[in-house]
mmCIF file of C-alpha atoms and ligand atoms in Angstrom:
data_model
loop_
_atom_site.group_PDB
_atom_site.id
_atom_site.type_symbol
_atom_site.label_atom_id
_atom_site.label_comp_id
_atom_site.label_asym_id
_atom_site.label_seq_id
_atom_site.Cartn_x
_atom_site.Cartn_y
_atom_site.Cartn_z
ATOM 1 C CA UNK A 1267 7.372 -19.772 -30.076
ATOM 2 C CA UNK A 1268 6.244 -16.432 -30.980
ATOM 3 C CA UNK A 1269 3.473 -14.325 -30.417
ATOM 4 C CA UNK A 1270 1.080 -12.068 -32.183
ATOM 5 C CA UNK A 1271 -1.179 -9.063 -31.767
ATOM 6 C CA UNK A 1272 -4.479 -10.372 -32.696
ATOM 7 C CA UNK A 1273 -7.145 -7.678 -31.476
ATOM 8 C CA UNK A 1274 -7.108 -3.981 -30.145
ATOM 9 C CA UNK A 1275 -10.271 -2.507 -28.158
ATOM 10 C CA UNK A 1276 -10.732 1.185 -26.206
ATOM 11 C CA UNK A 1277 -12.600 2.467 -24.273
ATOM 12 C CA UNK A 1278 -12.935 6.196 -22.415
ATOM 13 C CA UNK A 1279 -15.495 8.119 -20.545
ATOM 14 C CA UNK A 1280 -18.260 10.090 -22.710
ATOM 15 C CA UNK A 1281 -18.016 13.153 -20.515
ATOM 16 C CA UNK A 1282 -15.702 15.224 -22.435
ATOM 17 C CA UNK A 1283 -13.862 17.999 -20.394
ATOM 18 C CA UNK A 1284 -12.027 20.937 -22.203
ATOM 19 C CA UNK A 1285 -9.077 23.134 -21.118
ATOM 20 C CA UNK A 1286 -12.075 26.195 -20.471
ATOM 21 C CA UNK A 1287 -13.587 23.999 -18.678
ATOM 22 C CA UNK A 1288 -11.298 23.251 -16.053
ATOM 23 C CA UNK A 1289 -9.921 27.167 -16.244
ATOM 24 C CA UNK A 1290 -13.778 27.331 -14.438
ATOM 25 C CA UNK A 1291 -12.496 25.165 -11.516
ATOM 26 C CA UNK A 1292 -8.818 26.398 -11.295
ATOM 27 C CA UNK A 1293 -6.720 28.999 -12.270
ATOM 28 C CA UNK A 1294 -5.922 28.432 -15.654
ATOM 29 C CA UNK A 1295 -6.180 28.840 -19.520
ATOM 30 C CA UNK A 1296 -6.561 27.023 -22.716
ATOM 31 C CA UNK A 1297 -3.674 28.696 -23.671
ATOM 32 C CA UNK A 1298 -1.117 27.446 -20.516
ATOM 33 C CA UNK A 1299 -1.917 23.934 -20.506
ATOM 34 C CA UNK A 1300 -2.409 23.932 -24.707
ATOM 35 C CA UNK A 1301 1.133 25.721 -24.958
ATOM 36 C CA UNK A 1302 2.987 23.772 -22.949
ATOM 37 C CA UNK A 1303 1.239 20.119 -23.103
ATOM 38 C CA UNK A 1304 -0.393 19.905 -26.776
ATOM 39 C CA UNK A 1305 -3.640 18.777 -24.424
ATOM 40 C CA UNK A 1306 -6.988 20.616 -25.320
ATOM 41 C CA UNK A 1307 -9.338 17.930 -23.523
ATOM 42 C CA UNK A 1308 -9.447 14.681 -21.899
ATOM 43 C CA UNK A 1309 -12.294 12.326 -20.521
ATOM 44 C CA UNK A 1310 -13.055 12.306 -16.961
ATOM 45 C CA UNK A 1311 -15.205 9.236 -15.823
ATOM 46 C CA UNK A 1312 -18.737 9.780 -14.379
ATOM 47 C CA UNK A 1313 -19.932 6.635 -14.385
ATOM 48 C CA UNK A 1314 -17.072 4.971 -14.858
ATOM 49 C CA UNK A 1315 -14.209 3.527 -13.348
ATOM 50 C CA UNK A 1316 -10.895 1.331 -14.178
ATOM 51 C CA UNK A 1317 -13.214 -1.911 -13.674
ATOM 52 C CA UNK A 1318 -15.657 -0.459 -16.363
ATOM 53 C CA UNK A 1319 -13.487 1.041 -18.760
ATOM 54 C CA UNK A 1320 -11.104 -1.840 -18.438
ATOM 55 C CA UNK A 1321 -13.998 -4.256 -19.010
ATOM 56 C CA UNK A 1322 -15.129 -2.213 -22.048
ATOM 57 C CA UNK A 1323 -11.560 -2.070 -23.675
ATOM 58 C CA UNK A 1324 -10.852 -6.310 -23.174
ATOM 59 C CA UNK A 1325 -14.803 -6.863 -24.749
ATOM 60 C CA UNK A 1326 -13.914 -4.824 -28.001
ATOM 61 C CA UNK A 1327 -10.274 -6.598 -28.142
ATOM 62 C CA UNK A 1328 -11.534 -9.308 -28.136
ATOM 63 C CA UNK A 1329 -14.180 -9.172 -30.748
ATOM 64 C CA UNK A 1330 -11.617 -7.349 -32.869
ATOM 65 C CA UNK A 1331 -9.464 -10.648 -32.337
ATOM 66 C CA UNK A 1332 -12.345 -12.589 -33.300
ATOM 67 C CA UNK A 1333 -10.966 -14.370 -29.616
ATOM 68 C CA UNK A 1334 -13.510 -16.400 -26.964
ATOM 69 C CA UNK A 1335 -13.266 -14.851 -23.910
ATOM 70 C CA UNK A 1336 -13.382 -18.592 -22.329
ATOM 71 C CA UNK A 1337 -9.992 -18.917 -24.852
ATOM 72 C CA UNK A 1338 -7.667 -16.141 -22.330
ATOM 73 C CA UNK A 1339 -5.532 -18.056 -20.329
ATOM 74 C CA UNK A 1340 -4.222 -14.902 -18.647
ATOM 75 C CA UNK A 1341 -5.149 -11.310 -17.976
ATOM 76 C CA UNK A 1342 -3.039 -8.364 -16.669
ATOM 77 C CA UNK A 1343 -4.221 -5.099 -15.918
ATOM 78 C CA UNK A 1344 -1.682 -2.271 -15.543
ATOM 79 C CA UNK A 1345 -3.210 0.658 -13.538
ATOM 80 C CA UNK A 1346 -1.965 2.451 -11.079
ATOM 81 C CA UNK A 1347 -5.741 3.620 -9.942
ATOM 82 C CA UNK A 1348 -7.208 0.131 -9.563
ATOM 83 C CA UNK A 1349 -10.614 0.238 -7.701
ATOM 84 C CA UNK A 1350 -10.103 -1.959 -5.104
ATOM 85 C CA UNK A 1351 -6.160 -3.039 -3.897
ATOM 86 C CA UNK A 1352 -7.676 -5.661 -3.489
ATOM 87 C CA UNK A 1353 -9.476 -7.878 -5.636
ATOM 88 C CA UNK A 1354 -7.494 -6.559 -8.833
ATOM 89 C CA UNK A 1355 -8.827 -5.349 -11.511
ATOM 90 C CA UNK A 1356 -7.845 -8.125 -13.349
ATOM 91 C CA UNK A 1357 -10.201 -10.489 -11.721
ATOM 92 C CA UNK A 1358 -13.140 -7.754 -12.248
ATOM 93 C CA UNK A 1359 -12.400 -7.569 -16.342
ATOM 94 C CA UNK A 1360 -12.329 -11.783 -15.591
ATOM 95 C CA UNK A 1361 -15.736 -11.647 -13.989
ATOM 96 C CA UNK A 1362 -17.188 -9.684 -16.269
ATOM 97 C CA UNK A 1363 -16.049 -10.782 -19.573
ATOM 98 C CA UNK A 1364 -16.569 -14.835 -18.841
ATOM 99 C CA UNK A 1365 -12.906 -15.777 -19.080
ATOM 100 C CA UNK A 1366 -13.366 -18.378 -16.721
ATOM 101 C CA UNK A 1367 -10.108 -19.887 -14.407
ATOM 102 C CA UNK A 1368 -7.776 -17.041 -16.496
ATOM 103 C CA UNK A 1369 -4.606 -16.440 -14.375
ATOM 104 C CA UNK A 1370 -5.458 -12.744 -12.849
ATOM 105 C CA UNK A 1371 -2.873 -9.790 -11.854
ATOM 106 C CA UNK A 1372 -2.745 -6.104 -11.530
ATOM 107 C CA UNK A 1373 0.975 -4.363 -12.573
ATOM 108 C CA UNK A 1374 1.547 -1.539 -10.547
ATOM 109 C CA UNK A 1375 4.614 0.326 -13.065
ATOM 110 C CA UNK A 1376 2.167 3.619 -13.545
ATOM 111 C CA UNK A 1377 2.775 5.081 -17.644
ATOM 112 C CA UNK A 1378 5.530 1.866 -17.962
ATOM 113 C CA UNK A 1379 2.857 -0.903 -16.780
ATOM 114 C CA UNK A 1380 1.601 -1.622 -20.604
ATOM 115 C CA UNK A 1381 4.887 -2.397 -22.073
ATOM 116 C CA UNK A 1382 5.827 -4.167 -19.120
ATOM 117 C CA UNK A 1383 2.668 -6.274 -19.048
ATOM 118 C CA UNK A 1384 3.009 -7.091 -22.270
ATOM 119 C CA UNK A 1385 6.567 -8.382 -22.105
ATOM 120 C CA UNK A 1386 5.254 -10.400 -18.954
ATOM 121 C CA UNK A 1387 2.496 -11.920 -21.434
ATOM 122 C CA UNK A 1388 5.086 -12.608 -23.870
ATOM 123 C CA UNK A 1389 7.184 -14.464 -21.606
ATOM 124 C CA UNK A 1390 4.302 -16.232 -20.466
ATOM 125 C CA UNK A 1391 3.354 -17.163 -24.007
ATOM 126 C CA UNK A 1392 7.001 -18.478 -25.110
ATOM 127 C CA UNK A 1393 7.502 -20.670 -22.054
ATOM 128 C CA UNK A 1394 4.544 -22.351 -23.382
ATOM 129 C CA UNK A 1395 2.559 -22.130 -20.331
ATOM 130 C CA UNK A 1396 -0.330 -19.753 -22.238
ATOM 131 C CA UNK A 1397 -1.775 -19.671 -25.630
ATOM 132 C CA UNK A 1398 -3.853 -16.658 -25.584
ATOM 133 C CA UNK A 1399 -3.522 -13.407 -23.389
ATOM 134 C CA UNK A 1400 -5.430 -10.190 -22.640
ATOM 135 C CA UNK A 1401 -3.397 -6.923 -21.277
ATOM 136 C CA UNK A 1402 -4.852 -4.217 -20.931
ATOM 137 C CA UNK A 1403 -4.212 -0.348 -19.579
ATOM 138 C CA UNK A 1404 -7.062 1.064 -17.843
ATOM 139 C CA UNK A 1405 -6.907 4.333 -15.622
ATOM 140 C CA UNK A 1406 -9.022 6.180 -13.194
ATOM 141 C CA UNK A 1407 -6.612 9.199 -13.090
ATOM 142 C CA UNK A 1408 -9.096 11.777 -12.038
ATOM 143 C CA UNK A 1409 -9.857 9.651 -8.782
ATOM 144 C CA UNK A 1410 -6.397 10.516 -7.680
ATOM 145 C CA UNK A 1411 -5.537 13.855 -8.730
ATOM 146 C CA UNK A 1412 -6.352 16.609 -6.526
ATOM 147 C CA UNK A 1413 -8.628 19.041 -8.441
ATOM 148 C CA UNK A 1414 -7.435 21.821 -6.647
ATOM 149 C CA UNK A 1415 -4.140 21.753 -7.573
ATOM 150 C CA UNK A 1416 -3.450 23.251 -11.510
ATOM 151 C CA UNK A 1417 -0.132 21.574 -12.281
ATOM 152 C CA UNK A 1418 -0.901 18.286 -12.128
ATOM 153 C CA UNK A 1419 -5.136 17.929 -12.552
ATOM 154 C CA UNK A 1420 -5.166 19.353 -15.883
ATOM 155 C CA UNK A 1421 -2.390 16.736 -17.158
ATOM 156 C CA UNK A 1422 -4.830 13.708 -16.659
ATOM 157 C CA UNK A 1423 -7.830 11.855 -17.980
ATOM 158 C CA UNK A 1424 -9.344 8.281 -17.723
ATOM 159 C CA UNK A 1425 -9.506 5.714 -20.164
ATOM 160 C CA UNK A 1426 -8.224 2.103 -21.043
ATOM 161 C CA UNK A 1427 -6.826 -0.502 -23.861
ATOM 162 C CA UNK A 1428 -6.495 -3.962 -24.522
ATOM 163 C CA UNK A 1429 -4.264 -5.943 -26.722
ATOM 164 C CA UNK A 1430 -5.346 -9.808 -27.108
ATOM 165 C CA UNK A 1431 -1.814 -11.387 -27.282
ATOM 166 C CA UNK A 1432 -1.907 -15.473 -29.025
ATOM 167 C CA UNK A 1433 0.853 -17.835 -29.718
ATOM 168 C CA UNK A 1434 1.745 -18.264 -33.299
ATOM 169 C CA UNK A 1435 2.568 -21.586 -34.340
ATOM 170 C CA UNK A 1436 3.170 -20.100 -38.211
ATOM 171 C CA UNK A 1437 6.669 -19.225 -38.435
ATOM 172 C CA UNK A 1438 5.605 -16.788 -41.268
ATOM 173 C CA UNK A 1439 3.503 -14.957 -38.636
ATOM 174 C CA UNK A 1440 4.024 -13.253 -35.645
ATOM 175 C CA UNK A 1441 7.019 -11.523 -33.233
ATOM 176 C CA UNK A 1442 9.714 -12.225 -30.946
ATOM 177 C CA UNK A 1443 9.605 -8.968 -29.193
ATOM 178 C CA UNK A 1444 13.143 -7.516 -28.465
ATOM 179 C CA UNK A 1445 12.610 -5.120 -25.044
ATOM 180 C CA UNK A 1446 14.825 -2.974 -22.874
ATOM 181 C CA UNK A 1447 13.327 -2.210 -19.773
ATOM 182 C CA UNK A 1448 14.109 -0.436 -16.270
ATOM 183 C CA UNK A 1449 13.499 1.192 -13.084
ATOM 184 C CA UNK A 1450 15.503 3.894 -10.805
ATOM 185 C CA UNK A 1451 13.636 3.475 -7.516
ATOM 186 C CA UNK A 1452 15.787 6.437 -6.132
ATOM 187 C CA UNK A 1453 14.189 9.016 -8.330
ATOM 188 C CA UNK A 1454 10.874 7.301 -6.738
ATOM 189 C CA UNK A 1455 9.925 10.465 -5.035
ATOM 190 C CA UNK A 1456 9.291 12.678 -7.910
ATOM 191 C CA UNK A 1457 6.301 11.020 -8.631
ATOM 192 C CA UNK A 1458 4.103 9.376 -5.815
ATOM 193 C CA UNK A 1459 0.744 8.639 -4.782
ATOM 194 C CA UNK A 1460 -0.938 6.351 -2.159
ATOM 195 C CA UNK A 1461 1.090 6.534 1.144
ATOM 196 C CA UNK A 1462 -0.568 4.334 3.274
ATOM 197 C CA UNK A 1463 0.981 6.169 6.126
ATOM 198 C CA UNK A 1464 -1.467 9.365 5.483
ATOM 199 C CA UNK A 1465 -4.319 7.358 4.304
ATOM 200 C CA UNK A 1466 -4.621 5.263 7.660
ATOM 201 C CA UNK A 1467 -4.246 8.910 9.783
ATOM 202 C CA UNK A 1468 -7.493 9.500 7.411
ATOM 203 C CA UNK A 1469 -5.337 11.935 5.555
ATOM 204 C CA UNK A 1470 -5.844 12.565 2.176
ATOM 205 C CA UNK A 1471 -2.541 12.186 -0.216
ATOM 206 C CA UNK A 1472 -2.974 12.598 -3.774
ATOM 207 C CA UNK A 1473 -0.723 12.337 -6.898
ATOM 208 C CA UNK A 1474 2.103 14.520 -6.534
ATOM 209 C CA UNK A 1475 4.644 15.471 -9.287
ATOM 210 C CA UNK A 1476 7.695 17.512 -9.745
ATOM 211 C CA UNK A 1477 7.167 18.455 -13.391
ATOM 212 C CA UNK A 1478 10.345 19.674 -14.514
ATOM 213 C CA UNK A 1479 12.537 17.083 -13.197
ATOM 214 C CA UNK A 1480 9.991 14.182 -14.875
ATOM 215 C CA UNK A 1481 10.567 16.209 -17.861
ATOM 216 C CA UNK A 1482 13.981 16.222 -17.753
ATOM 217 C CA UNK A 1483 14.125 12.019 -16.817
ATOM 218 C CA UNK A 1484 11.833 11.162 -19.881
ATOM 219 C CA UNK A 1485 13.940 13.435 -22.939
ATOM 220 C CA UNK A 1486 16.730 11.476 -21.761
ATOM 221 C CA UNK A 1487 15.510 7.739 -20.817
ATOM 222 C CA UNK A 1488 13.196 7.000 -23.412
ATOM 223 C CA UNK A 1489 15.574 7.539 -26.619
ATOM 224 C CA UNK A 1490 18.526 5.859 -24.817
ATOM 225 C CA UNK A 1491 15.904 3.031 -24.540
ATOM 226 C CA UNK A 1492 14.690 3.408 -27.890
ATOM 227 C CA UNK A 1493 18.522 3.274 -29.302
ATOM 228 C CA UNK A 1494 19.341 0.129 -26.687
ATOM 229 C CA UNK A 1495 16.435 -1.522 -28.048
ATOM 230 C CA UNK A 1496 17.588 -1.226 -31.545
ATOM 231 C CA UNK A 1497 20.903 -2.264 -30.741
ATOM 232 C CA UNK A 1498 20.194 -5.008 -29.393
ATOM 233 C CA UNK A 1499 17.647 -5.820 -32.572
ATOM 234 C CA UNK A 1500 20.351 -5.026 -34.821
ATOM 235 C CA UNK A 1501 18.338 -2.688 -36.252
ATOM 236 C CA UNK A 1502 18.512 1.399 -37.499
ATOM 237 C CA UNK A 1503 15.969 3.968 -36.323
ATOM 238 C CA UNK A 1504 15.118 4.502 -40.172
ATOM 239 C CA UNK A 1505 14.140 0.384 -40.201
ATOM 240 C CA UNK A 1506 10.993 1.595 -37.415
ATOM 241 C CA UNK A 1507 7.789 2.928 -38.946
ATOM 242 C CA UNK A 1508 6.165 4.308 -35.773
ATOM 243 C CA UNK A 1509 7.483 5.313 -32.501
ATOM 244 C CA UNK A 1510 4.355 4.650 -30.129
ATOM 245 C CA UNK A 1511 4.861 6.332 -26.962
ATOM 246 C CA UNK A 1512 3.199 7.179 -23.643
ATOM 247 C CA UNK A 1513 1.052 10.227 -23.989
ATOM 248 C CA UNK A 1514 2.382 12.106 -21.526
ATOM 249 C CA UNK A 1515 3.058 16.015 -23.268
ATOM 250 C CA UNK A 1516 3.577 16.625 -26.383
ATOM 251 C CA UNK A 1517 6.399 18.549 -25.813
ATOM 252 C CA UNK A 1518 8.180 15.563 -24.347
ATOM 253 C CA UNK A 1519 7.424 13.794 -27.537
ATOM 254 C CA UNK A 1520 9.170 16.210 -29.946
ATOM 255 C CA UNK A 1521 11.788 16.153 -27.986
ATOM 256 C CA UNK A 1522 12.513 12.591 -28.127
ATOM 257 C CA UNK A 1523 11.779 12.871 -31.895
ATOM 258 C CA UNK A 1524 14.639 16.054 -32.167
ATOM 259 C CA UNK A 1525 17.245 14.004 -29.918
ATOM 260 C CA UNK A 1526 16.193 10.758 -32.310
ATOM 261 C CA UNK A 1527 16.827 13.247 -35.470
ATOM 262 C CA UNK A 1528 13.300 11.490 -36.614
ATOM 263 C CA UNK A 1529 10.329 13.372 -37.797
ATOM 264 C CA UNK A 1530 7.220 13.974 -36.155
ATOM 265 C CA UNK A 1531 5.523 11.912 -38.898
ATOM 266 C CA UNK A 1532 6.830 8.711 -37.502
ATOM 267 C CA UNK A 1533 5.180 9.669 -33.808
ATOM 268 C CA UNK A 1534 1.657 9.082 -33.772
ATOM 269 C CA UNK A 1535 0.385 11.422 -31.291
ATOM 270 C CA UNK A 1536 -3.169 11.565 -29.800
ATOM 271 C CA UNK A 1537 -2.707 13.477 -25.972
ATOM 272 C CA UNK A 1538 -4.859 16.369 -27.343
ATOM 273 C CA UNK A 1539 -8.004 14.474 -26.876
ATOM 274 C CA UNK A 1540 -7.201 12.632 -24.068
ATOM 275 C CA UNK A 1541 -4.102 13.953 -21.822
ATOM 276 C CA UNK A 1542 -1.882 11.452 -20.082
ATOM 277 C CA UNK A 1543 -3.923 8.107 -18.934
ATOM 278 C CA UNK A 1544 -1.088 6.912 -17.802
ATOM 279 C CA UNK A 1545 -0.482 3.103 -18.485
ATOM 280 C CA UNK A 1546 -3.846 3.350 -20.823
ATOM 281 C CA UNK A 1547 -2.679 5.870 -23.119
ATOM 282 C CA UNK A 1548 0.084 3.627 -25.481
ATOM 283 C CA UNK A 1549 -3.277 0.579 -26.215
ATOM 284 C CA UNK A 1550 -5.247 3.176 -26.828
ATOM 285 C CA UNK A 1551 -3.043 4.722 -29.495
ATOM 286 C CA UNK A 1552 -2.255 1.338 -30.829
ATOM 287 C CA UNK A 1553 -5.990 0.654 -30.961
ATOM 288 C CA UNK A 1554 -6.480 3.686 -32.755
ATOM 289 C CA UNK A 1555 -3.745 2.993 -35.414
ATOM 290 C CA UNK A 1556 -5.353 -0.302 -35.654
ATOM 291 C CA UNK A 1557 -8.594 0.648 -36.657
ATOM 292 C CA UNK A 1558 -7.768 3.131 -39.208
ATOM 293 C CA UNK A 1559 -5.759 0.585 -40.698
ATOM 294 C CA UNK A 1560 -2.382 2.917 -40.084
ATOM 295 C CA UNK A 1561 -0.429 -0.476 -39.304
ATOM 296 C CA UNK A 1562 0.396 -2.926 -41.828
ATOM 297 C CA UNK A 1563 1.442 -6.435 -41.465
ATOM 298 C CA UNK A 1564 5.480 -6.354 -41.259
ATOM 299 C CA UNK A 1565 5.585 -3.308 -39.777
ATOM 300 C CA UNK A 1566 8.829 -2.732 -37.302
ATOM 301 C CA UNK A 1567 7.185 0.038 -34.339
ATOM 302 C CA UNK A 1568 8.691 0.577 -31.091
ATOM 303 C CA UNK A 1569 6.674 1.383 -28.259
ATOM 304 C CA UNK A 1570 8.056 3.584 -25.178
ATOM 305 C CA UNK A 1571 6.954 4.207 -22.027
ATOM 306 C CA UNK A 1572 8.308 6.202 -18.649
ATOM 307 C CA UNK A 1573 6.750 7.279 -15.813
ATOM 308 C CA UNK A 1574 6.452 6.569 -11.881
ATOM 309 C CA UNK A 1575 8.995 4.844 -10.475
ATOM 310 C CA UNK A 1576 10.966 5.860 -11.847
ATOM 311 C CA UNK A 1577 10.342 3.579 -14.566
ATOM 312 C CA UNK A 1578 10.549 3.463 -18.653
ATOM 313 C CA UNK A 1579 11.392 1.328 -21.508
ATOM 314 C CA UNK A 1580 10.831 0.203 -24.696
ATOM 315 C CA UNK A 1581 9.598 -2.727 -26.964
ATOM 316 C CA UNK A 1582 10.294 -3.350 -30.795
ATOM 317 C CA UNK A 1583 7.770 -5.510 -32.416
ATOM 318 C CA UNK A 1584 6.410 -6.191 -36.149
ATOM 319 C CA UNK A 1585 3.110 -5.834 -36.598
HETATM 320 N N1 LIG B 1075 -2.173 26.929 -15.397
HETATM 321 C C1 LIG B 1075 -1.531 28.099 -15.244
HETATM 322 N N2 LIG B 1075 -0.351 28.192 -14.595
HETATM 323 C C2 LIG B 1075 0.157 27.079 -14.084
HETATM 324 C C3 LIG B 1075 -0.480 25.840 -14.198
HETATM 325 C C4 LIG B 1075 -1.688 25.799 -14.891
HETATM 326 N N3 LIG B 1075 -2.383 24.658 -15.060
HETATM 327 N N4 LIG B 1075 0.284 24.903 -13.590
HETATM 328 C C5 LIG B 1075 1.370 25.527 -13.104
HETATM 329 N N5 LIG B 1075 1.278 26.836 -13.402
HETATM 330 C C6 LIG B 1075 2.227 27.890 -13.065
HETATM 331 C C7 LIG B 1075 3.099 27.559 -11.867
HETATM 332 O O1 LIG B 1075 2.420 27.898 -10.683
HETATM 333 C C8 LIG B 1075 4.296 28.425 -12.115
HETATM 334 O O2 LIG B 1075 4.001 29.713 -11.710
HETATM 335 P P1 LIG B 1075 5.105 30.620 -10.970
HETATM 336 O O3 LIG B 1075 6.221 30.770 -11.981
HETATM 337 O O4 LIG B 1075 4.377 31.874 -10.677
HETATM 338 O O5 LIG B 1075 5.530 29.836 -9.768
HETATM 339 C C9 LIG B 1075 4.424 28.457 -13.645
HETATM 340 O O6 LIG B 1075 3.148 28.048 -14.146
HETATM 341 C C10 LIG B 1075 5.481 27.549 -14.188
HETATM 342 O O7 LIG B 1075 5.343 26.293 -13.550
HETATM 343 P P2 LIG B 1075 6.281 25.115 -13.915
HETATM 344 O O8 LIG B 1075 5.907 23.923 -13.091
HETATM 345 O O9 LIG B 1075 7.710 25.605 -13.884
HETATM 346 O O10 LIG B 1075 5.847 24.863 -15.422
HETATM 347 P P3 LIG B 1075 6.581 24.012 -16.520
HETATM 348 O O11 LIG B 1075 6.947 24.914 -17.630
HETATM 349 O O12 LIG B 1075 7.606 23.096 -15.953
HETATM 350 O O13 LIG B 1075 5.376 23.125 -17.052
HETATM 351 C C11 LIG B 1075 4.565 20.884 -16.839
HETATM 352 C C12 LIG B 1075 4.728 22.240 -16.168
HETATM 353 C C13 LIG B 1075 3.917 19.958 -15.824
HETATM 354 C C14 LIG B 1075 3.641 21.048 -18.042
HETATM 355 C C15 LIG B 1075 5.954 20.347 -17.288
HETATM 356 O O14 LIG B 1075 6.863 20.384 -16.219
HETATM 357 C C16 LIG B 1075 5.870 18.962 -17.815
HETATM 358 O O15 LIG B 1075 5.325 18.727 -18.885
HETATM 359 N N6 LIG B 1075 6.428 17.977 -17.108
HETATM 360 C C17 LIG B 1075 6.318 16.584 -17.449
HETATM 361 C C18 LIG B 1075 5.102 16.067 -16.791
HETATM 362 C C19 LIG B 1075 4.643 14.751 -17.295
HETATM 363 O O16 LIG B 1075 4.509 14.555 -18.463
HETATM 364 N N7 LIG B 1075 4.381 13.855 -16.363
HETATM 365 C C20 LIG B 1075 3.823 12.595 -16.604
HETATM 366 C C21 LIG B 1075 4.884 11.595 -16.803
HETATM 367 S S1 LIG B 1075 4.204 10.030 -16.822
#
């Protein structure tokens, strides 16, 4: 059996917030975070939340996939800023798009949880037990970042995406997706959020990160992923159009291009409007190349992801 990418949908905040406008709140510049991230602004939710945005994202998948919502069989949300533990936020997109008796489940694998979801979907699909699958990336980031602290609040923003994921029965059409993907729970503590411990003193605990040394994990783990996945393929790095990866810094990004020896044309970057939404930021990338039409049918992209964990990986598919 194999599957196919049928719709892509987005959705962020309206409230736009620039690098001057945070240097108002902390001590900062346009120039530090722009020189060192490639981020000039990001959304931060008013109104919304992950529910919302995640909602918002599955609704314009969907109609992009020309897909019934009463059609998904299955829905997974990876956030790691759900609104409620729970029920997920899986069950809340459910609710609120109609997909009635859809198996529901949140992924907790932070900037990794897309690709991961969507290899879980896959899975799902060729054992034959699904037809039709939403996943979807949706982030409240600026719930959990403490905006008093400049190294990590000016890194984030909220948003989501949605992929609607159908079997193929056309052997013409379609993807057996061919992923490589991993965890080192020891490095777990460069990179946390959410101890329960603190929360139930009524302590607050926000997301903490040690910057340099995530840095120094994702230059190194994503193109050893990237070259495992093609290995395992059977396939070159010149054979892959795009290399679609979590929009973390662009910094980290040409620096998995320079170690790849590809050029920046084949990474699709968009972290200057929107900064790192963690396990949101790859759909909404994909959604974007979508709908300007940047992706044509046959297409080989890979799509990489790293983050808390630690976690990464990566998935080759054909559009
Ligand atoms: N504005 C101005 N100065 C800032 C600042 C900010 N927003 N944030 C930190 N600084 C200061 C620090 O206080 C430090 O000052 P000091 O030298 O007086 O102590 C100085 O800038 C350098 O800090 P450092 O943390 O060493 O900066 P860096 O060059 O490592 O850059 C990151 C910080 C976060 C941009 C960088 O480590 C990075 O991109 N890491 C990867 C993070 C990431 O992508 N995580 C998500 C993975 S899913």
């Amino acid at each position: 059996m194999k599957t196919k990418i049928v719709g892509t949908g987005s959705s962020a905040p309206q409230n736009v917030v620039t690098n001057d406008d945070l240097a108002k709140i902390v001590d900062t510049s346009d120039e530090w975070i722009y020189s060192r991230t490639g981020i000039k602004q990001r959304r931060i939710a008013t109104d919304e939340n992950a529910g919302t945005l995640a909602t918002d994202a599955a609704k314009r998948a969907l109609e992009n996939a020309k897909v019934d919502a009463q059609d998904i069989e299955l829905i997974i949300v990876a956030t790691t800023s759900p609104d409620y533990t729970f029920p997920n936020t899986a069950s809340v997109v459910q609710s609120n798009i109609g997909a009635v008796g859809a198996m529901c489940v949140d992924i907790s694998a932070a900037c990794t949880g897309f690709i991961y979801g969507l290899s879980m979907a896959e899975a799902y699909i060729q054992s034959g037990q699904f037809k039709k699958a939403l996943i979807i990336g949706a982030e409240y980031m600026s719930s959990i970042v403490n905006w008093k602290d400049r190294s990590t609040c000016v890194l984030f923003g909220d948003g989501a995406g949605a992929v609607v994921l159908a079997a193929v029965e056309d052997e013409t059409e379609g993807f057996r997706a061919v992923s490589c993907l991993h965890s080192d729970g020891s490095k777990g503590h460069v990179l946390t959020y959410g101890d329960r411990a603190k929360l139930s003193k009524n302590e607050q605990d926000f997301l903490y990160m040690d910057g340099q040394e995530v840095f120094k994990f994702a230059v190194k783990k994503v193109p050893e992923s990237i070259t495992e996945v093609l290995e395992k393929a059977d396939m070159k790095l010149d054979d892959v159009k795009y290399f679609i990866l979590h929009q973390a810094n662009i910094r980290i990004i040409e620096a998995v291009a320079k170690r790849l020896g590809q050029e920046m044309e084949k990474f699709p970057t968009n972290v200057a409007n929107y900064g790192n939404t963690s396990a949101a930021s790859i759909p909404i990338l994909l959604d974007e190349l979508n709908r300007n039409n940047i992706l044509k049918r046959g297409d080989k992209i890979i799509l990489s992801g790293f983050g808390a964990g630690l976690s990464w990986g990566s998935t080759l598919l054909e559009w």
